[in-house]
Coordinates of C-alpha atoms in Angstrom, one line a residue:
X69 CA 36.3 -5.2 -11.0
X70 CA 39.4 -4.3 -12.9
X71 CA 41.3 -0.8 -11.2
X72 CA 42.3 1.5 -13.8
X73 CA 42.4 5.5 -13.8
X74 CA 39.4 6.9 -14.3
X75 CA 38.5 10.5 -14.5
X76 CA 35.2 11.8 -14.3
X77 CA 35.8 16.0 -15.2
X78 CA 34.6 19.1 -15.1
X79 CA 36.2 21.4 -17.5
X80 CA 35.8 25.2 -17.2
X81 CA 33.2 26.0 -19.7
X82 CA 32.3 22.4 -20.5
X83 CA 29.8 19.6 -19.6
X84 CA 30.6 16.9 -17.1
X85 CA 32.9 14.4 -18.8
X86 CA 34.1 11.0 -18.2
X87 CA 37.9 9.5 -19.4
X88 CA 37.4 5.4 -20.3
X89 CA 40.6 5.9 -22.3
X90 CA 42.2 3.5 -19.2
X91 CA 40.0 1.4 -19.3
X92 CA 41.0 -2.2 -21.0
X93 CA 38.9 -3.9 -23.3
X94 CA 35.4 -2.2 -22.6
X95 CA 36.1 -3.1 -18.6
X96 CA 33.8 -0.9 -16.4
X97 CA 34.6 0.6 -13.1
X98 CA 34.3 2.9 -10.7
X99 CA 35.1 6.6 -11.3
X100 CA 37.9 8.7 -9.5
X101 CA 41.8 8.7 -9.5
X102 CA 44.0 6.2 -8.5
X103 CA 46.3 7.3 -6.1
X104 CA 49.9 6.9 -6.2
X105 CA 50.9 7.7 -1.9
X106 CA 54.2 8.9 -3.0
X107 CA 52.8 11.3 -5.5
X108 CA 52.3 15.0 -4.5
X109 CA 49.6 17.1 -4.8
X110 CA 51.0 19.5 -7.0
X111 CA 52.0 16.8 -9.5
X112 CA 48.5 14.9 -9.1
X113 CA 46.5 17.8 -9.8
X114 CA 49.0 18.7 -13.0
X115 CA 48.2 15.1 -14.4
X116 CA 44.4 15.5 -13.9
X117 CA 44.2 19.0 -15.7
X118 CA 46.5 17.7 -18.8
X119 CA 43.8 15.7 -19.9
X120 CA 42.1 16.7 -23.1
X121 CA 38.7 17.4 -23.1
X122 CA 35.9 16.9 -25.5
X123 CA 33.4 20.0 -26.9
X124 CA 31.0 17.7 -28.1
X125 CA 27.7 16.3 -27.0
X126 CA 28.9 12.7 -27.7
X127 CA 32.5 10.7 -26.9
X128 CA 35.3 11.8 -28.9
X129 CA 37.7 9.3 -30.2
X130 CA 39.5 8.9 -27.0
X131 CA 36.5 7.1 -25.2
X132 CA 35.8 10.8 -23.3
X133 CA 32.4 10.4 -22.0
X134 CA 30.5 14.3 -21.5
X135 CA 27.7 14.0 -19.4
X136 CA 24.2 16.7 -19.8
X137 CA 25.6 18.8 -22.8
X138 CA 22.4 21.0 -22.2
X139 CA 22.6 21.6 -18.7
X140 CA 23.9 25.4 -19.0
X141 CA 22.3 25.9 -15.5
X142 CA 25.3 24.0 -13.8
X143 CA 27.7 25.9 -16.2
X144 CA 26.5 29.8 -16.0
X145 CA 28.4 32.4 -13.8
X146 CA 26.3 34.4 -11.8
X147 CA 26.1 37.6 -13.4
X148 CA 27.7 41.1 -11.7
X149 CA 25.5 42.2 -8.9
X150 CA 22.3 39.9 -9.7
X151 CA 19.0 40.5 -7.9
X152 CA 18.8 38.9 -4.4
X153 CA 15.4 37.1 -3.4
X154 CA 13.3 39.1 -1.4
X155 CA 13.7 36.4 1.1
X156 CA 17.3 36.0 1.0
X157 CA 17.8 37.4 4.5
X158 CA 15.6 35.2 6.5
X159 CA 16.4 32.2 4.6
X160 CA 20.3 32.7 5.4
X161 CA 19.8 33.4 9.1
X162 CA 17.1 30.0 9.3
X163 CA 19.8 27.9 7.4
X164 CA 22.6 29.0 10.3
X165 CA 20.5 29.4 13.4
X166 CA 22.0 26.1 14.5
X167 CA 25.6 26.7 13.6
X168 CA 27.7 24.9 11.2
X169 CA 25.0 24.5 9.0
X170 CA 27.1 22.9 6.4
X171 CA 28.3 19.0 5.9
X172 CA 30.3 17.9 2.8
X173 CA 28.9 14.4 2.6
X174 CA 32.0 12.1 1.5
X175 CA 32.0 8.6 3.0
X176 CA 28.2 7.3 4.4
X177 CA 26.1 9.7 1.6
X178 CA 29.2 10.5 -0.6
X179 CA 28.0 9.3 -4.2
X180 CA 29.5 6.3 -5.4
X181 CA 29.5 6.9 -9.5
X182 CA 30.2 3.5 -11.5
X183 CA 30.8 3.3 -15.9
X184 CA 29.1 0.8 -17.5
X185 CA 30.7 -0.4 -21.0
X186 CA 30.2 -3.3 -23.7
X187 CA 31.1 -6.1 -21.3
X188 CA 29.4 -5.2 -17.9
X189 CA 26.5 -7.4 -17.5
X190 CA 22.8 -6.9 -17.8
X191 CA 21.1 -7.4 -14.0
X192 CA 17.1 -7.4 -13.6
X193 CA 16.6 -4.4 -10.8
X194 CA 13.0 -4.3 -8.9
X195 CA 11.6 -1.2 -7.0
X196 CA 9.3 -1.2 -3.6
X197 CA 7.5 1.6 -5.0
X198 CA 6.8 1.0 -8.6
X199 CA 5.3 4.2 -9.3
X200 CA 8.4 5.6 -9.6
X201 CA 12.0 5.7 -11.9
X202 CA 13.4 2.4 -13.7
X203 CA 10.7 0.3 -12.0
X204 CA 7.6 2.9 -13.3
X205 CA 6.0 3.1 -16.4
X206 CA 9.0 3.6 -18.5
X207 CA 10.5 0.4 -16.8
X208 CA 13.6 -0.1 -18.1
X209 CA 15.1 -3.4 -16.5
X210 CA 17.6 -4.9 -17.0
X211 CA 20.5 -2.3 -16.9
X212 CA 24.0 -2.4 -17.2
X213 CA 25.3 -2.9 -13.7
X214 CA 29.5 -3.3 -12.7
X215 CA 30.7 -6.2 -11.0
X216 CA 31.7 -4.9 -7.6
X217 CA 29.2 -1.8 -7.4
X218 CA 28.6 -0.5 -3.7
X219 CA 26.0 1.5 -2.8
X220 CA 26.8 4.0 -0.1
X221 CA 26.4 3.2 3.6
X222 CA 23.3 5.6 4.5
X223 CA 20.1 5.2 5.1
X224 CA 20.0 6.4 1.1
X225 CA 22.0 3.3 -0.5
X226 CA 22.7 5.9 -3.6
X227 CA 24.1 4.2 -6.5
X228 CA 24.8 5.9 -10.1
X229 CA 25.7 4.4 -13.3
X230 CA 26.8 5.8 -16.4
X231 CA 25.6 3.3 -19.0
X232 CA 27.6 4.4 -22.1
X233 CA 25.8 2.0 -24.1
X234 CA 22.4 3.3 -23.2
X235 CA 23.3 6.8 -23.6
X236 CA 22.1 7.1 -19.8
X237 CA 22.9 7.6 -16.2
X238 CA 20.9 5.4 -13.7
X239 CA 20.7 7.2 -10.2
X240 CA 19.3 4.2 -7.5
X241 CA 18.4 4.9 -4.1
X242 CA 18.5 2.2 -1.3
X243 CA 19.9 0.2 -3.5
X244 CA 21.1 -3.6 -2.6
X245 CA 22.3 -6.2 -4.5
X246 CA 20.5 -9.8 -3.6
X247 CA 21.8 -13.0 -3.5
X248 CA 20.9 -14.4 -6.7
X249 CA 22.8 -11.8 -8.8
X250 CA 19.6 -9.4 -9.2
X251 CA 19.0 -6.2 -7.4
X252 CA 16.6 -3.7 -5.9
X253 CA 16.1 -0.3 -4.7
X254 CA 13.2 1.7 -3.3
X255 CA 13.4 3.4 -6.2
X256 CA 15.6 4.8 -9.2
X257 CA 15.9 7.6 -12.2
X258 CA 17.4 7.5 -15.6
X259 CA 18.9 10.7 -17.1
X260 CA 19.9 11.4 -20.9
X261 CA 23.6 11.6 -21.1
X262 CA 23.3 13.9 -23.7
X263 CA 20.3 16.2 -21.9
X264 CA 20.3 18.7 -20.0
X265 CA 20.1 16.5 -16.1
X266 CA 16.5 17.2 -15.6
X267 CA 13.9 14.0 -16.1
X268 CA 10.1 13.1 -15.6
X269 CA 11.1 10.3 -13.5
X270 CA 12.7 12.1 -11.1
X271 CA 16.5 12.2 -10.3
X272 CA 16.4 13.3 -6.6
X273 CA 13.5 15.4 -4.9
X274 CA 14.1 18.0 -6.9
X275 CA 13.3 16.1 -10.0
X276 CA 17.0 17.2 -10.8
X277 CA 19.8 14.8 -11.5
X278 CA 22.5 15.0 -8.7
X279 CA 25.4 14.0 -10.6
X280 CA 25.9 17.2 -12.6
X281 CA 26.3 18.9 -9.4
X282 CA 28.2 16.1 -7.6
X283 CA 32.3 17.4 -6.6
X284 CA 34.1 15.0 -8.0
X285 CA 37.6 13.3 -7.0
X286 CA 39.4 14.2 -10.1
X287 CA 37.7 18.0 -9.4
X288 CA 39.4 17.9 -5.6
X289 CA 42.8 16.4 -7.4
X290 CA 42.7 19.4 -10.0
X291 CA 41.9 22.3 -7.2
X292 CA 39.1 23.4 -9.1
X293 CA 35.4 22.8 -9.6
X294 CA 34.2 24.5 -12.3
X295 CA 30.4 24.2 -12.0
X296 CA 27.4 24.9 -9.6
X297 CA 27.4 22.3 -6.6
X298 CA 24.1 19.7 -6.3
X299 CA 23.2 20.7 -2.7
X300 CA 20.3 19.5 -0.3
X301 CA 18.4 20.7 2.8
X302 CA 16.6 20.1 5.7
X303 CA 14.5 23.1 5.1
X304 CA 13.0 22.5 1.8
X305 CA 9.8 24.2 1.2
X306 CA 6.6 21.6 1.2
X307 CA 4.4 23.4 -1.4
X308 CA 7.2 25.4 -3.5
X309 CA 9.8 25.2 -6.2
X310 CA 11.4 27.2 -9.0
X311 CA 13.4 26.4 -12.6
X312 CA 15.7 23.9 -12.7
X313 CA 13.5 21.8 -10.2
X314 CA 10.0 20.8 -11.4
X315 CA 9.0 18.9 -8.1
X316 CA 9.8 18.9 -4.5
X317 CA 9.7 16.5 -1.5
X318 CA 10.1 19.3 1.0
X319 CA 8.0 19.0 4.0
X320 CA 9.0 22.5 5.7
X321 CA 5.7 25.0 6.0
X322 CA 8.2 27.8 8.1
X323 CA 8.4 31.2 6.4
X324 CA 11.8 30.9 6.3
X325 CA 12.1 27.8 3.9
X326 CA 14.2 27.6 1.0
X327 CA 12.3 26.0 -2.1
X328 CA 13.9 23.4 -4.5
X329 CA 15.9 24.6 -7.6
X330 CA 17.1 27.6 -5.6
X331 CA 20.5 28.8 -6.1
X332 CA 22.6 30.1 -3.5
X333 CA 25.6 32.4 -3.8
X334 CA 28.4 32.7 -1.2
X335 CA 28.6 36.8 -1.1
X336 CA 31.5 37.3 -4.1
X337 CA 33.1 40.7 -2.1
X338 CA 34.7 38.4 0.1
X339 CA 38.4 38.1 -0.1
X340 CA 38.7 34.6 0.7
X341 CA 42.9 35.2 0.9
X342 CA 41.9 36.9 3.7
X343 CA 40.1 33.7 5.5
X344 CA 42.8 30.8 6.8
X345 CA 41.0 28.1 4.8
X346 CA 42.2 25.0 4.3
X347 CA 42.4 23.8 -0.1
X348 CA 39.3 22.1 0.5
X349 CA 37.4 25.2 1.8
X350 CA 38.6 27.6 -0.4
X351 CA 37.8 25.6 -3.7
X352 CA 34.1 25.3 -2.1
X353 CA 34.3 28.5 -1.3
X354 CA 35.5 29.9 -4.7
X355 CA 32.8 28.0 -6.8
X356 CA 29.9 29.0 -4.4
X357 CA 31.3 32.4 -5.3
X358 CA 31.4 32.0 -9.3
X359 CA 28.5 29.4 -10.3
X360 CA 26.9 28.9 -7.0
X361 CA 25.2 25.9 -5.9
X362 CA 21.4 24.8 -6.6
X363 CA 19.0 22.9 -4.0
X364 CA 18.3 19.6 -5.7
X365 CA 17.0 17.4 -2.6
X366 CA 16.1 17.1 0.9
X367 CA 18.4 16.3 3.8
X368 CA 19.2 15.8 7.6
X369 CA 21.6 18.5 7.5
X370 CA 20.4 22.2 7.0
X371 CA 22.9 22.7 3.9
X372 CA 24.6 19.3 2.8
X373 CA 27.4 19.1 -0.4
X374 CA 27.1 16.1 -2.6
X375 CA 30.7 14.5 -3.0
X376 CA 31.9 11.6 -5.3
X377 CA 32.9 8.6 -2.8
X378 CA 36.3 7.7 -3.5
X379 CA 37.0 3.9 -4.2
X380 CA 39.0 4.0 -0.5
X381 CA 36.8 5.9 1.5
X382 CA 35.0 3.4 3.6
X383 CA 33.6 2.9 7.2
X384 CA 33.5 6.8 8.1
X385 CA 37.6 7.0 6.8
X386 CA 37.4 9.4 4.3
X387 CA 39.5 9.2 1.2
X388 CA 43.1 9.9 0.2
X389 CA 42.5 12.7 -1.9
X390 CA 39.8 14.6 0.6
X391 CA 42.8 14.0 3.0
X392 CA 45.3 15.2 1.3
X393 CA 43.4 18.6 0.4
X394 CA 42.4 19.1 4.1
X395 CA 39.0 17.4 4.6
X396 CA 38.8 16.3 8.3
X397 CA 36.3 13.8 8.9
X398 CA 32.8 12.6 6.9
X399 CA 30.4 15.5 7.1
X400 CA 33.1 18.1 7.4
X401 CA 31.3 21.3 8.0
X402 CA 34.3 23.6 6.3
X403 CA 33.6 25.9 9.3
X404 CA 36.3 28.1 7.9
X405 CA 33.8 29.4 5.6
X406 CA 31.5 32.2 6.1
X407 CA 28.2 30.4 5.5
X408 CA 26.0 33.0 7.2
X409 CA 27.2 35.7 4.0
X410 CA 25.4 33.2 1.7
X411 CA 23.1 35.0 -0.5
X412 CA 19.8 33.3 -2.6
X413 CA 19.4 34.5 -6.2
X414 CA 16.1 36.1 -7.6
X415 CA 14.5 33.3 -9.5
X416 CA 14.4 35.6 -12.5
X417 CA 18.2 35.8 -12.6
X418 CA 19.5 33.0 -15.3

């Protein structure tokens, strides 16, 4: 797998979009920034936000990639003093009775997020439970997979490709390459690059696509995140969901539960100047504040932030960019931040 720069990029007001202006000859790879040890944050982060972004639903001429055009949800601002769920309160106190409710999941179920060009070759892919994703009904092997891909270390084996051939984005769980070139996974989904991150088949428990509310490297190399976060949940509701999500796979029955496609709001009348929080934290912080972040799947962990695995981040050793802006360890609970003045958002409010 050839290393070039990649970005994958939020822009403020914008869809998710990919750069594969790097990359030679149609080579794929895997997204994030190369890092350059001797280059400081400050110059890093000016590099990442001089690139030019795209307005369009498709690639512009420089090979710019944007990903769910339509997904407005992962773009709004929470309006001026919305309407809270009536079961904000008892939610918020559930979600912290245990303390430190929050992980940011970087290296073991950080999301490893490969391109797929021209030249990356075709691979047969087989599910365990064909009732669902690429290996249902709508079976769409063989896809596009890199040379190189590596699902991440967890019990989830998460995978995504952007196939900009396919116009799609292939999320896999437990995914595992085999030794004759071919590969399987419990299951995957297939999103429309051009949609709006919300398919039949399913793109986590939610029936929402992660990726639009993955944190990307390039996002931690800029100092900004400009969109709602993809967050999951160990106390996901069994028998309730609202708008985005259309499913669940919650198994919770407590009154306190929080059901899929809700969107949580870290309280905006808190100055976080006033907090000692590392870069990290307060860019978290800041865009739980502005767009919020929407419970798209279930997890271990009472509140658990989807990250983009960087390329180095490997055996529990996070990456050089989470390092560099003050992530400690995998499953950094950013304990600076007041997660008990989390707030959930009326279901009405869009």
């Amino acid at each position: 797998m050839s290393v070039v720069a990649m970005t994958l990029l939020l822009v403020t007001g914008c869809s998710p979009v990919i750069d594969r202006s790097a990359m030679p000859d149609g080579n794929d790879t895997q997204s994030g920034l190369e890092i350059d040890s001797g280059l400081k944050p400050t110059k890093q982060a000016e590099q990442v936000a001089e690139s030019p972004a795209t307005e369009t639903g498709r690639d512009d001429r420089s090979g710019r990639i944007e990903l769910f055009p339509k997904a407005d949800f992962l773009r709004e601002r929470i309006p001026d003093d919305p309407r809270i769920d009536l079961r904000s309160k008892q939610i918020i106190e559930g979600l912290n009775q245990p303390g430190d409710p929050a992980s940011a999941m970087l290296v073991d179920y950080g999301i490893p997020i490969y391109v797929a060009g021209p030249d990356t070759p075709l691979v047969e892919i087989s599910c365990t439970d064909t009732g669902r994703g690429v290996c249902g009904p709508e079976r769409l092997s063989p896809i596009r997979m890199p040379a190189g891909a590596t699902p991440n270390d967890g019990s989830d084996g998460a995978l995504v490709i952007v196939d900009t051939i396919g116009r799609t984005t292939h999320e896999l769980w437990r995914a595992s390459e085999q030794a004759d070139g071919s590969w399987t996974a419990q299951w995957g989904s297939s999103n429309d690059i051009d949609g709006d991150a919300i398919a039949e088949n399913g793109g986590s428990g939610s029936g929402v696509s992660r990726l639009g509310g993955v944190i990307t490297v390039d996002e931690l190399a800029a100092g900004t995140i400009p969109h709602a976060l993809a967050i999951a949940s160990s106390a996901t509701c069994a028998q309730a969901w609202r708008a985005p999500a259309w499913t669940t796979d919650g198994r919770t029955e407590s009154d306190d539960c929080i059901e899929m496609g809700s969107r949580l709001q870290l309280d905006p009348s808190i100055d976080l100047d006033s907090l000692s929080l590392t870069t990290a934290e307060r860019m978290v912080g800041e865009a739980l504040q502005v767009y919020g972040g929407y419970i798209v799947d279930s997890s271990a962990s009472e509140l658990a932030l989807f990250v983009e695995r960087e390329d180095e981040a490997r055996n529990g050793e996070i990456g050089p960019v989470a390092e560099m802006i003050g992530f400690r360890w995998d499953y950094d609970p950013l304990s600076g931040l007041p997660w008990d003045r989390l707030r959930v958002i009326d279901a009405a409010v869009t």
